[in-house]
Coordinates of C-alpha atoms and ligand atoms in Angstrom, one line a residue:
M76 CA -11.5 -28.2 -13.4
T77 CA -9.5 -25.0 -13.6
K78 CA -9.1 -23.7 -17.1
F79 CA -6.0 -21.7 -18.3
I80 CA -5.5 -18.8 -20.7
V81 CA -1.9 -18.0 -21.7
V82 CA -1.2 -14.5 -23.0
A83 CA 2.1 -13.9 -24.8
G84 CA 3.4 -11.0 -26.8
G85 CA 4.8 -10.9 -30.2
V86 CA 6.6 -8.3 -32.4
M87 CA 7.6 -5.9 -29.6
S88 CA 7.2 -5.0 -26.0
G89 CA 5.1 -2.2 -24.5
V90 CA 2.1 -2.6 -26.7
G91 CA -0.3 -3.2 -23.8
K92 CA -0.2 -6.9 -23.0
G93 CA -1.0 -6.2 -19.3
V94 CA -4.0 -4.1 -20.1
T95 CA -5.2 -6.8 -22.6
T96 CA -4.8 -9.5 -20.0
A97 CA -6.7 -7.4 -17.4
S98 CA -9.4 -6.7 -20.0
I99 CA -9.9 -10.4 -20.8
A100 CA -10.0 -11.2 -17.1
R101 CA -12.6 -8.5 -16.6
I102 CA -14.7 -9.8 -19.4
L103 CA -14.7 -13.3 -18.0
M104 CA -15.6 -12.0 -14.6
E105 CA -18.6 -10.2 -16.2
Y106 CA -19.8 -13.7 -17.4
G107 CA -19.7 -14.9 -13.8
Y108 CA -16.3 -16.6 -13.6
N109 CA -13.7 -16.4 -10.8
V110 CA -10.5 -15.4 -12.5
A111 CA -7.0 -15.4 -11.1
P112 CA -4.5 -13.4 -13.1
I113 CA -0.8 -14.3 -12.9
K114 CA 2.1 -12.3 -14.2
I115 CA 5.3 -13.9 -15.1
D116 CA 8.4 -11.7 -15.2
P117 CA 11.3 -13.6 -16.8
Y118 CA 14.0 -11.5 -15.1
I119 CA 16.3 -12.9 -12.4
N120 CA 15.5 -10.4 -9.7
Y121 CA 13.6 -12.2 -7.0
D122 CA 11.0 -9.4 -7.0
A123 CA 10.7 -5.8 -8.2
G124 CA 11.7 -4.3 -4.8
T125 CA 15.2 -3.5 -5.8
L126 CA 14.4 -2.3 -9.3
R127 CA 15.0 1.3 -10.2
P128 CA 11.6 2.9 -10.6
T129 CA 12.9 5.3 -13.3
E130 CA 13.8 2.3 -15.4
H131 CA 11.0 -0.1 -14.6
G132 CA 8.1 2.1 -13.6
E133 CA 6.6 2.2 -10.1
V134 CA 6.9 -0.8 -7.8
W135 CA 3.5 -2.2 -6.9
V136 CA 2.8 -3.3 -3.4
T137 CA 0.4 -6.1 -2.5
D138 CA -1.6 -6.6 0.7
D139 CA 0.7 -9.4 1.8
G140 CA 3.8 -7.2 1.3
G141 CA 5.0 -8.2 -2.1
E142 CA 6.9 -5.7 -4.2
I143 CA 5.8 -6.4 -7.7
D144 CA 5.7 -5.4 -11.3
Q145 CA 3.1 -2.8 -12.2
D146 CA 1.0 -5.3 -14.2
L147 CA -0.5 -6.7 -10.9
G148 CA -1.7 -3.1 -10.3
T149 CA -3.3 -3.0 -13.7
Y150 CA -5.2 -6.3 -12.9
E151 CA -6.4 -4.9 -9.5
R152 CA -7.6 -1.7 -11.1
F153 CA -9.6 -3.5 -13.7
L154 CA -10.9 -6.4 -11.5
D155 CA -11.4 -4.7 -8.1
I156 CA -9.8 -7.6 -6.3
N157 CA -6.8 -7.9 -4.0
I158 CA -4.1 -10.0 -5.6
P159 CA -1.5 -11.7 -3.5
K160 CA 2.2 -11.7 -4.2
N161 CA 2.3 -15.3 -5.3
N162 CA 0.5 -14.3 -8.5
N163 CA 3.8 -12.8 -9.7
I164 CA 6.4 -15.3 -10.7
T165 CA 10.0 -14.4 -11.6
T166 CA 12.9 -16.5 -12.9
G167 CA 14.7 -15.6 -9.7
Q168 CA 12.0 -17.2 -7.6
I169 CA 12.0 -20.4 -9.7
Y170 CA 15.8 -20.8 -9.5
K171 CA 16.0 -19.8 -5.8
T172 CA 13.4 -22.5 -4.8
I173 CA 15.2 -25.1 -6.9
I174 CA 18.7 -24.3 -5.5
D175 CA 17.4 -24.1 -1.9
R176 CA 15.8 -27.5 -2.3
E177 CA 18.9 -29.0 -3.8
R178 CA 21.0 -27.6 -0.9
K179 CA 18.7 -29.3 1.5
G180 CA 19.1 -32.6 -0.2
K181 CA 15.5 -32.8 -1.3
Y182 CA 16.3 -34.1 -4.8
L183 CA 17.7 -37.2 -3.2
G184 CA 20.8 -37.4 -5.3
Q185 CA 19.2 -36.7 -8.6
T186 CA 20.9 -34.4 -11.1
V187 CA 19.0 -31.2 -11.0
Q188 CA 18.4 -30.1 -14.6
F189 CA 16.6 -27.5 -16.6
I190 CA 14.2 -30.1 -17.8
P191 CA 12.2 -31.2 -15.9
H192 CA 12.9 -29.2 -12.7
V193 CA 12.5 -25.7 -14.0
P194 CA 9.1 -26.3 -15.9
D195 CA 7.9 -28.4 -13.0
E196 CA 8.5 -25.5 -10.5
I197 CA 6.8 -23.1 -12.9
K198 CA 3.8 -25.3 -13.2
R199 CA 3.7 -25.9 -9.4
R200 CA 3.7 -22.1 -8.8
I201 CA 1.0 -21.4 -11.4
R202 CA -1.3 -24.2 -10.0
E203 CA -0.8 -23.0 -6.5
A204 CA -1.5 -19.4 -7.3
G205 CA -4.6 -20.3 -9.4
K206 CA -6.2 -22.9 -7.1
D207 CA -9.8 -22.4 -6.2
N208 CA -10.4 -20.4 -9.4
D209 CA -12.5 -21.2 -12.4
I210 CA -10.0 -19.6 -14.9
V211 CA -6.4 -18.8 -14.5
I212 CA -5.0 -16.2 -16.9
V213 CA -1.2 -16.3 -17.2
E214 CA 0.6 -13.3 -18.8
I215 CA 4.1 -14.1 -19.9
G216 CA 6.3 -11.0 -19.8
G217 CA 8.6 -10.1 -22.6
T218 CA 8.3 -10.9 -26.3
I219 CA 8.2 -14.2 -28.1
G220 CA 11.8 -14.8 -29.3
D221 CA 13.4 -13.6 -26.0
Y222 CA 15.6 -16.4 -24.6
E223 CA 14.3 -15.8 -21.1
N224 CA 10.7 -16.7 -21.7
I225 CA 11.3 -20.0 -23.4
P226 CA 11.1 -22.0 -20.1
Y227 CA 7.7 -20.6 -19.4
L228 CA 6.3 -21.4 -22.9
F229 CA 7.7 -24.9 -22.4
A230 CA 6.0 -25.2 -19.1
M231 CA 2.7 -24.1 -20.5
K232 CA 2.9 -26.6 -23.3
S233 CA 3.7 -29.3 -20.8
L234 CA 0.7 -28.2 -18.7
E235 CA -1.5 -28.4 -21.8
R236 CA -0.3 -32.0 -22.3
E237 CA -1.2 -32.9 -18.8
I238 CA -4.7 -31.3 -18.7
G239 CA -5.7 -31.5 -22.4
K240 CA -6.0 -28.8 -25.1
E241 CA -9.7 -28.1 -24.4
N242 CA -8.6 -26.6 -21.1
V243 CA -6.0 -24.2 -22.4
V244 CA -6.4 -21.2 -24.7
Y245 CA -3.4 -19.3 -26.1
V246 CA -3.7 -15.6 -26.9
L247 CA -0.9 -13.8 -28.8
V248 CA -0.9 -10.0 -28.6
T249 CA 0.9 -8.4 -31.5
Y250 CA 1.5 -5.1 -33.0
L251 CA 0.8 -4.1 -36.6
P252 CA 2.9 -1.1 -37.7
I253 CA 1.8 1.4 -40.3
P254 CA 5.1 2.8 -41.6
S255 CA 4.6 6.5 -42.5
H256 CA 6.3 6.3 -45.9
I257 CA 3.8 3.7 -47.2
E258 CA 0.8 4.3 -45.0
E259 CA -0.2 0.7 -45.1
M260 CA -0.8 -1.6 -42.1
K261 CA 1.7 -4.4 -42.2
T262 CA 0.9 -7.9 -41.1
K263 CA 4.3 -9.5 -41.7
P264 CA 5.8 -9.0 -38.2
T265 CA 2.6 -10.7 -36.8
Q266 CA 3.0 -13.6 -39.2
Q267 CA 6.6 -14.0 -38.0
A268 CA 5.6 -13.8 -34.4
I269 CA 3.1 -16.6 -34.9
R270 CA 5.8 -18.7 -36.6
L271 CA 8.3 -18.0 -33.8
L272 CA 5.7 -19.1 -31.2
G273 CA 5.1 -22.2 -33.3
E274 CA 8.7 -23.3 -32.6
T275 CA 7.7 -23.9 -29.0
G276 CA 4.9 -26.1 -30.1
I277 CA 2.3 -23.5 -29.3
F278 CA -0.2 -22.3 -31.9
P279 CA -2.3 -19.3 -30.8
D280 CA -6.1 -19.6 -30.6
F281 CA -6.5 -15.9 -30.7
I282 CA -4.5 -13.0 -32.1
I283 CA -5.1 -9.7 -30.6
C284 CA -3.9 -7.0 -32.9
R285 CA -2.7 -3.8 -31.4
A286 CA -2.4 -1.0 -33.9
K287 CA -3.0 2.6 -34.4
I288 CA -6.4 1.8 -36.0
A289 CA -8.7 -1.2 -36.3
L290 CA -7.8 -3.9 -38.8
D291 CA -9.8 -4.1 -42.0
K292 CA -11.2 -7.3 -43.5
I293 CA -8.3 -7.6 -45.9
R294 CA -5.7 -7.6 -43.1
K295 CA -7.7 -10.1 -41.0
K296 CA -8.0 -12.4 -44.0
K297 CA -4.3 -12.1 -44.7
I298 CA -3.5 -13.3 -41.2
E299 CA -6.1 -16.1 -41.6
T300 CA -4.5 -17.3 -44.8
Y301 CA -0.9 -16.9 -43.8
A302 CA -1.2 -18.1 -40.2
N303 CA -4.2 -20.4 -40.4
I304 CA -6.2 -18.7 -37.8
P305 CA -9.9 -18.0 -38.6
S306 CA -10.4 -14.3 -39.1
T307 CA -13.1 -14.4 -36.4
H308 CA -10.3 -15.1 -33.9
V309 CA -8.2 -12.2 -35.2
I310 CA -9.3 -9.4 -32.9
S311 CA -8.6 -5.6 -33.3
E312 CA -7.4 -3.6 -30.4
P313 CA -6.8 -0.1 -31.8
D314 CA -5.3 2.8 -29.8
I315 CA -7.9 4.5 -27.7
D316 CA -8.1 7.5 -25.3
T317 CA -8.6 5.5 -22.1
V318 CA -7.4 1.9 -21.4
Y319 CA -10.7 1.3 -19.7
S320 CA -12.5 1.2 -23.0
I321 CA -10.5 -1.8 -24.0
P322 CA -12.8 -4.5 -22.5
L323 CA -15.7 -2.7 -24.2
D324 CA -13.9 -2.8 -27.5
L325 CA -12.9 -6.4 -27.2
E326 CA -16.5 -7.3 -26.4
K327 CA -17.7 -5.7 -29.6
E328 CA -15.9 -8.6 -31.3
Q329 CA -17.4 -11.0 -28.7
L330 CA -14.0 -12.1 -27.5
G331 CA -15.4 -13.3 -24.1
L332 CA -17.9 -15.7 -25.6
K333 CA -15.4 -16.9 -28.2
I334 CA -12.8 -17.7 -25.4
L335 CA -15.5 -19.4 -23.3
N336 CA -16.5 -21.5 -26.3
E337 CA -12.9 -22.5 -26.9
L338 CA -12.7 -23.6 -23.3
K339 CA -16.0 -25.5 -23.5
L340 CA -17.6 -23.2 -21.0
K341 CA -20.9 -21.3 -21.1
P342 CA -21.6 -17.9 -19.6
K343 CA -22.8 -18.2 -16.0
K344 CA -24.7 -14.9 -16.3
H345 CA -25.4 -12.1 -18.7
S346 CA -22.7 -9.5 -18.8
N347 CA -23.7 -6.1 -17.7
W348 CA -21.4 -3.2 -18.6
N349 CA -23.7 -0.3 -17.8
D350 CA -21.7 1.0 -14.8
W351 CA -18.4 0.5 -16.5
K352 CA -19.6 2.4 -19.6
N353 CA -20.9 5.2 -17.5
L354 CA -17.5 5.6 -15.8
V355 CA -15.7 5.4 -19.1
N356 CA -18.0 8.1 -20.4
K357 CA -17.2 10.3 -17.5
I358 CA -13.5 9.8 -18.1
K359 CA -13.9 10.9 -21.7
H360 CA -16.3 13.7 -21.1
P361 CA -16.1 15.1 -17.6
K362 CA -18.4 17.9 -16.6
K363 CA -15.6 19.9 -15.0
H364 CA -11.8 20.0 -14.9
V365 CA -9.4 20.6 -12.0
K366 CA -5.7 21.3 -12.1
V367 CA -3.5 19.4 -9.7
A368 CA 0.2 19.8 -9.0
I369 CA 2.3 16.8 -8.0
V370 CA 5.4 18.1 -6.4
G371 CA 8.1 15.4 -6.6
K372 CA 11.6 14.5 -7.4
Y373 CA 12.0 13.9 -11.1
I374 CA 15.4 15.3 -11.8
D375 CA 17.2 12.1 -12.8
I376 CA 14.3 10.8 -14.9
G377 CA 14.0 12.9 -18.0
D378 CA 10.6 13.4 -19.5
Y379 CA 9.7 9.9 -20.6
N380 CA 9.3 7.7 -17.5
L381 CA 7.9 10.3 -15.3
A382 CA 4.3 9.4 -15.4
D383 CA 5.1 5.8 -15.2
S384 CA 7.0 6.2 -11.9
Y385 CA 3.8 7.4 -10.3
V386 CA 1.3 5.5 -12.4
S387 CA -0.9 4.5 -9.4
I388 CA -1.3 8.1 -8.3
N389 CA -2.3 9.0 -11.8
Q390 CA -4.8 6.2 -11.9
S391 CA -6.2 7.0 -8.5
L392 CA -6.9 10.6 -9.6
L393 CA -8.6 9.2 -12.7
H394 CA -10.8 6.9 -10.7
A395 CA -11.7 9.5 -8.2
G396 CA -12.4 11.9 -11.1
A397 CA -14.6 9.3 -12.8
A398 CA -16.7 8.9 -9.7
L399 CA -17.1 12.6 -9.3
N400 CA -17.5 13.5 -13.0
V401 CA -14.4 15.6 -12.8
G402 CA -11.4 15.5 -15.2
V403 CA -8.1 15.9 -13.3
D404 CA -5.3 17.6 -15.2
I405 CA -2.0 16.5 -13.6
N406 CA 1.0 18.7 -13.6
W407 CA 4.4 17.2 -12.5
L408 CA 6.5 19.8 -10.8
D409 CA 10.1 19.3 -9.8
A410 CA 10.4 20.2 -6.1
K411 CA 13.8 21.6 -6.7
I412 CA 12.5 24.6 -8.6
F413 CA 11.1 25.9 -5.3
E414 CA 14.6 25.6 -3.7
N415 CA 16.4 27.3 -6.6
S416 CA 13.9 30.2 -7.1
P417 CA 11.8 30.7 -4.0
K418 CA 9.4 33.1 -5.8
K419 CA 8.2 30.3 -8.0
I420 CA 6.2 29.0 -5.1
N421 CA 3.5 31.5 -6.1
D422 CA 3.1 29.5 -9.3
L423 CA 1.2 27.0 -7.1
K424 CA -1.7 29.5 -6.9
K425 CA -3.0 28.4 -10.3
F426 CA -3.6 24.8 -9.1
N427 CA -6.7 23.6 -7.4
G428 CA -4.8 21.2 -5.2
I429 CA -1.3 19.9 -4.4
I430 CA 0.1 16.4 -3.8
V431 CA 3.4 15.4 -2.4
P432 CA 3.9 11.7 -3.3
G433 CA 6.1 9.1 -1.8
G434 CA 9.8 9.4 -2.2
F435 CA 13.2 8.5 -0.8
G436 CA 16.4 10.5 0.0
S437 CA 17.1 14.2 0.5
S438 CA 16.9 15.5 -3.0
G439 CA 14.1 18.1 -3.4
V440 CA 13.0 17.8 0.2
E441 CA 13.1 21.5 1.1
G442 CA 11.2 22.3 -2.0
K443 CA 8.5 19.9 -1.1
I444 CA 8.3 21.4 2.4
K445 CA 7.8 24.8 0.8
A446 CA 4.9 23.5 -1.3
I447 CA 3.3 21.9 1.7
N448 CA 3.7 25.2 3.6
F449 CA 2.0 27.0 0.7
S450 CA -1.0 24.6 0.8
R451 CA -1.4 24.9 4.5
L452 CA -1.3 28.7 4.5
N453 CA -3.3 29.3 1.4
N454 CA -6.1 26.8 2.2
K455 CA -5.3 24.7 -0.9
P456 CA -6.3 21.1 -0.8
Y457 CA -3.3 19.0 0.1
L458 CA -2.8 15.3 -0.1
G459 CA 0.4 13.9 1.4
L460 CA 1.3 10.3 0.6
C461 CA 3.9 8.6 2.8
Y462 CA 6.9 11.0 2.4
G463 CA 4.2 13.6 1.8
L464 CA 2.9 12.9 5.4
Q465 CA 6.4 12.9 6.9
L466 CA 7.3 16.2 5.3
A467 CA 3.9 17.7 6.3
I468 CA 4.9 16.9 9.9
V469 CA 8.3 18.4 9.5
E470 CA 6.7 21.6 8.1
Y471 CA 4.2 21.8 11.0
A472 CA 6.9 21.2 13.6
R473 CA 9.2 23.9 12.1
N474 CA 6.6 26.6 11.4
V475 CA 3.9 26.0 13.9
C476 CA 5.6 24.3 16.8
K477 CA 8.7 26.4 16.3
M478 CA 11.0 23.4 16.4
G479 CA 13.8 25.2 14.4
N480 CA 15.5 22.6 12.3
A481 CA 13.0 19.8 12.7
N482 CA 13.5 17.1 10.1
T483 CA 13.3 13.5 9.2
T484 CA 16.5 11.7 10.1
E485 CA 16.5 10.5 6.5
N486 CA 17.3 14.1 5.5
N487 CA 19.3 15.2 8.6
E488 CA 20.6 12.7 11.1
K489 CA 21.7 15.3 13.6
T490 CA 18.6 17.3 13.9
K491 CA 17.5 18.4 17.5
F492 CA 13.9 17.6 16.5
P493 CA 13.8 14.2 14.7
V494 CA 10.1 14.3 14.2
I495 CA 10.4 11.5 11.7
D496 CA 12.8 8.7 12.6
I497 CA 13.6 5.0 12.3
L498 CA 12.1 3.3 15.3
P499 CA 14.4 0.9 17.2
T500 CA 12.6 -2.2 16.1
Q501 CA 12.9 -1.1 12.4
K502 CA 16.6 -0.6 13.0
E503 CA 16.9 -4.3 14.0
I504 CA 15.3 -5.5 10.8
M505 CA 17.6 -3.3 8.7
E506 CA 20.7 -4.5 10.4
K507 CA 19.7 -8.1 9.9
S508 CA 18.7 -7.8 6.3
D509 CA 20.6 -7.7 3.0
Y510 CA 18.7 -4.7 1.8
G511 CA 15.6 -6.3 0.1
A512 CA 12.5 -6.0 2.3
T513 CA 13.7 -3.9 5.2
M514 CA 10.6 -1.8 5.0
R515 CA 7.2 -1.8 6.5
L516 CA 5.5 -3.5 3.5
G517 CA 1.9 -4.4 2.7
A518 CA -1.4 -3.8 4.4
Y519 CA -1.6 -2.6 8.0
A520 CA -4.8 -1.9 10.0
A521 CA -5.4 1.7 11.1
V522 CA -7.9 2.6 13.8
L523 CA -9.6 5.9 12.8
K524 CA -10.6 8.7 15.1
E525 CA -14.3 9.3 15.6
N526 CA -15.6 12.4 13.8
S527 CA -12.4 12.8 11.8
K528 CA -12.5 13.9 8.1
V529 CA -10.6 10.8 7.2
L530 CA -13.2 8.5 8.8
K531 CA -15.9 10.4 7.0
L532 CA -14.3 9.7 3.6
Y533 CA -13.9 6.0 4.3
K534 CA -17.6 5.9 5.2
E535 CA -18.7 8.0 2.2
T536 CA -16.9 5.7 -0.3
N537 CA -18.2 2.6 1.5
R538 CA -14.6 1.5 2.1
L539 CA -15.0 1.2 5.8
K540 CA -17.5 -1.6 5.4
E541 CA -15.3 -3.3 2.8
D542 CA -12.2 -3.1 5.0
M543 CA -14.1 -4.3 8.2
K544 CA -15.0 -7.4 6.2
M545 CA -11.4 -7.9 5.2
I546 CA -10.3 -7.6 8.8
E547 CA -12.5 -10.5 9.8
K548 CA -10.8 -12.5 7.1
L549 CA -7.3 -11.5 8.2
K550 CA -8.1 -12.5 11.8
K551 CA -8.3 -16.1 10.5
D552 CA -5.1 -16.0 8.5
K553 CA -2.2 -17.0 10.8
S554 CA 0.6 -15.7 8.7
Q555 CA -0.9 -12.3 8.0
K556 CA -2.7 -11.6 11.3
F557 CA 0.2 -9.5 12.6
R558 CA -1.0 -6.8 10.1
L559 CA -3.9 -6.0 12.4
G560 CA -1.9 -5.2 15.5
I561 CA -4.0 -4.4 18.6
L562 CA -7.5 -3.2 17.6
N563 CA -9.1 -2.3 20.9
K564 CA -12.6 -3.2 19.7
S565 CA -12.8 -0.2 17.4
K566 CA -15.4 -0.3 14.7
N567 CA -13.5 2.1 12.5
I568 CA -10.7 0.1 11.1
V569 CA -9.3 0.4 7.6
L570 CA -6.5 -1.3 5.7
E571 CA -4.0 0.4 3.4
R572 CA -0.7 -0.7 2.0
H573 CA 2.7 0.6 3.1
R574 CA 6.2 0.8 1.7
H575 CA 8.6 2.9 4.0
R576 CA 11.2 2.7 6.7
Y577 CA 10.7 5.9 8.7
E578 CA 7.8 6.6 11.1
V579 CA 6.4 9.6 13.0
N580 CA 8.5 9.8 16.1
P581 CA 6.1 9.0 19.1
K582 CA 8.1 11.5 21.3
F583 CA 6.8 14.5 19.4
V584 CA 3.1 13.5 18.9
D585 CA 1.9 15.4 22.0
Q586 CA 3.5 18.6 21.1
L587 CA 2.2 18.5 17.5
E588 CA -1.3 17.7 18.8
K589 CA -1.2 20.5 21.3
K590 CA -0.6 22.9 18.4
G591 CA -3.6 21.7 16.5
L592 CA -2.4 18.9 14.2
V593 CA -5.0 16.1 14.4
F594 CA -3.7 12.5 14.2
S595 CA -6.8 10.8 12.7
G596 CA -5.6 7.2 12.7
Y597 CA -2.9 5.0 14.1
H598 CA -1.7 1.4 13.9
L599 CA -1.0 -0.1 17.3
R600 CA 1.7 -2.7 16.8
E601 CA 1.6 -5.9 18.9
D602 CA 4.5 -4.6 21.0
N603 CA 2.4 -1.6 21.8
T604 CA 4.3 0.9 19.6
K605 CA 1.9 3.4 18.1
L606 CA 2.5 4.2 14.5
M607 CA 0.8 7.2 13.2
E608 CA -1.1 6.6 9.9
Y609 CA -3.2 9.8 9.2
I610 CA -3.1 13.5 9.9
E611 CA -5.5 16.2 9.1
L612 CA -6.1 19.9 9.9
P613 CA -9.6 20.7 11.1
N614 CA -9.8 24.3 9.9
H615 CA -8.5 23.7 6.4
K616 CA -10.4 23.1 3.2
S617 CA -8.8 19.7 3.0
F618 CA -5.3 19.0 4.4
I619 CA -5.0 15.3 4.8
S620 CA -2.0 13.0 4.7
T621 CA -1.3 9.3 5.2
Q622 CA 1.8 7.2 6.0
A623 CA 0.3 4.6 3.7
H624 CA 0.0 4.4 -0.1
P625 CA -3.7 4.5 -0.7
E626 CA -3.0 4.7 -4.4
F627 CA -2.5 0.9 -4.3
K628 CA -6.1 0.3 -3.5
S629 CA -7.9 2.5 -6.0
R630 CA -10.0 0.9 -8.7
L631 CA -12.3 2.0 -11.4
G632 CA -15.7 2.0 -9.8
N633 CA -14.1 1.9 -6.3
P634 CA -12.0 4.9 -5.8
S635 CA -9.6 5.4 -2.9
P636 CA -11.3 7.5 -0.2
L637 CA -8.5 10.0 0.2
F638 CA -8.2 10.7 -3.5
Y639 CA -11.9 11.0 -3.7
G640 CA -11.9 13.5 -0.9
F641 CA -9.0 15.4 -2.4
V642 CA -10.5 15.7 -5.9
K643 CA -13.9 16.6 -4.4
A644 CA -12.2 19.4 -2.4
C645 CA -10.3 20.6 -5.5
A646 CA -13.6 20.8 -7.5
K647 CA -15.4 22.8 -4.8
Ligands
LIG216 N1 11.5 7.7 2.5 C1 10.4 7.6 3.4 C2 10.6 6.3 4.3 O1 11.3 5.4 3.9 C3 9.1 7.5 2.7 C4 9.0 6.4 1.8 C5 7.8 6.5 0.8 O2 7.4 7.7 0.6 N2 7.4 5.5 0.2 O3 10.0 6.2 5.3

């Protein structure tokens, strides 16, 4: 029987519900259980694909091509598993399914109503996403009291009635403020959140208390008396320097065993946190530091959401650093400064390495190309991600192959040398679609070149073996098999996730190769179109780029090969 944990948030948003959910899941995995995390986003967007990253943070991409809220990324980074898009549920999906069914006459004349049809569809999706797992952990987005999460709380209560309370645990994550004028931690907002949750018929089994510092006994007792929750079930989660210490902190209060006990389960194995602790320790006290510049387009963002728009890159550098015992100091540079004051390019000298991340549109493009040119000429480690590969090709075409105004047609439609372009089949998809999902999305196989630097990195991090296993699985999955393309019996195949429209133009590959650019991996589509996936320069300290977004497959304890190679080169 699958057991369920429901995580909801009280008091305010942004206190770390996602990280708490991921930590609980990680803890239960440590006790030997299969855990499926599910994120509910109560907004009406069908998925996160059309959301502005500056408002909502970076869009997460799954293996099966879903464009999802960042929380799924947090889960993957903590759990080191690939989570499919069905593990994200939005109100848009619920209503779309119901209305589509109604239009097809599937309700056989019934009046389609909020109750029971909406909660039924919610439960159906949760069960479907969680099937074959021991424990399903459902994080309900938003804050208790929001109108939009009421249907989900209602659905969970109804699920509880169907399967029995002993199979469901409710966790409420709250925040305890310490107003500066009184310097005392206040429990009142938490008490009110508990009462508000009670209005839906749900009483929390555990309260996780986010706060600047840990709760003292008096505060815990207060919550016990006012809200009737034993103080042993009131768990502190104070601010910390790295989110990866949270599972360790929660385990200090034996949260895992307490939850298992509530679900009438026993640990299947002893938990072992040694490797995790070791990595956390390296994050906190690295032996060495490197300085990395990320040259991107930040102009419309302001200071606040910046890091959030590239959270996966941030995390990938952290994971690679933890594996190598290196702290990576990240500096966000606006590409436009190199356009407005060309001399500023020399500021890049002080960095150990340069990254050009993914991006869209023409803003800052020339500045990024200047930064890439600087890395290439000065033997500075360079990592290009998606747009970062495309612009590295533009740079090489212009300055080495002497193709004057070479460009991507995203930036200049009329260029004589469209080295990056939309391929004809992609055009078809775009013409047919109403915007959402016109991109190459999700995991695609790439065949890697023998003796390439890229292949070496996938071997060194053990990723090649892992991916070859995944490929065997994909071969059996009818709906996803197209992601493999034509493999030509290669033994060096890897899988990375994509999110882009433009591709390296096959017409220019020969000329670029002749001038020394190495294409170290490609995807061969079933229609025989070759899509270039990796490039590298053989006589450079480390100049590697990929059309993919390897940052979506980086986990603590299992870093992304390209980030690993980049940080290693920076530290040399
Ligand atoms: N704008 C480019 C494209 O659509 C790159 C996208 C990206 O970096 N994710 O192909």
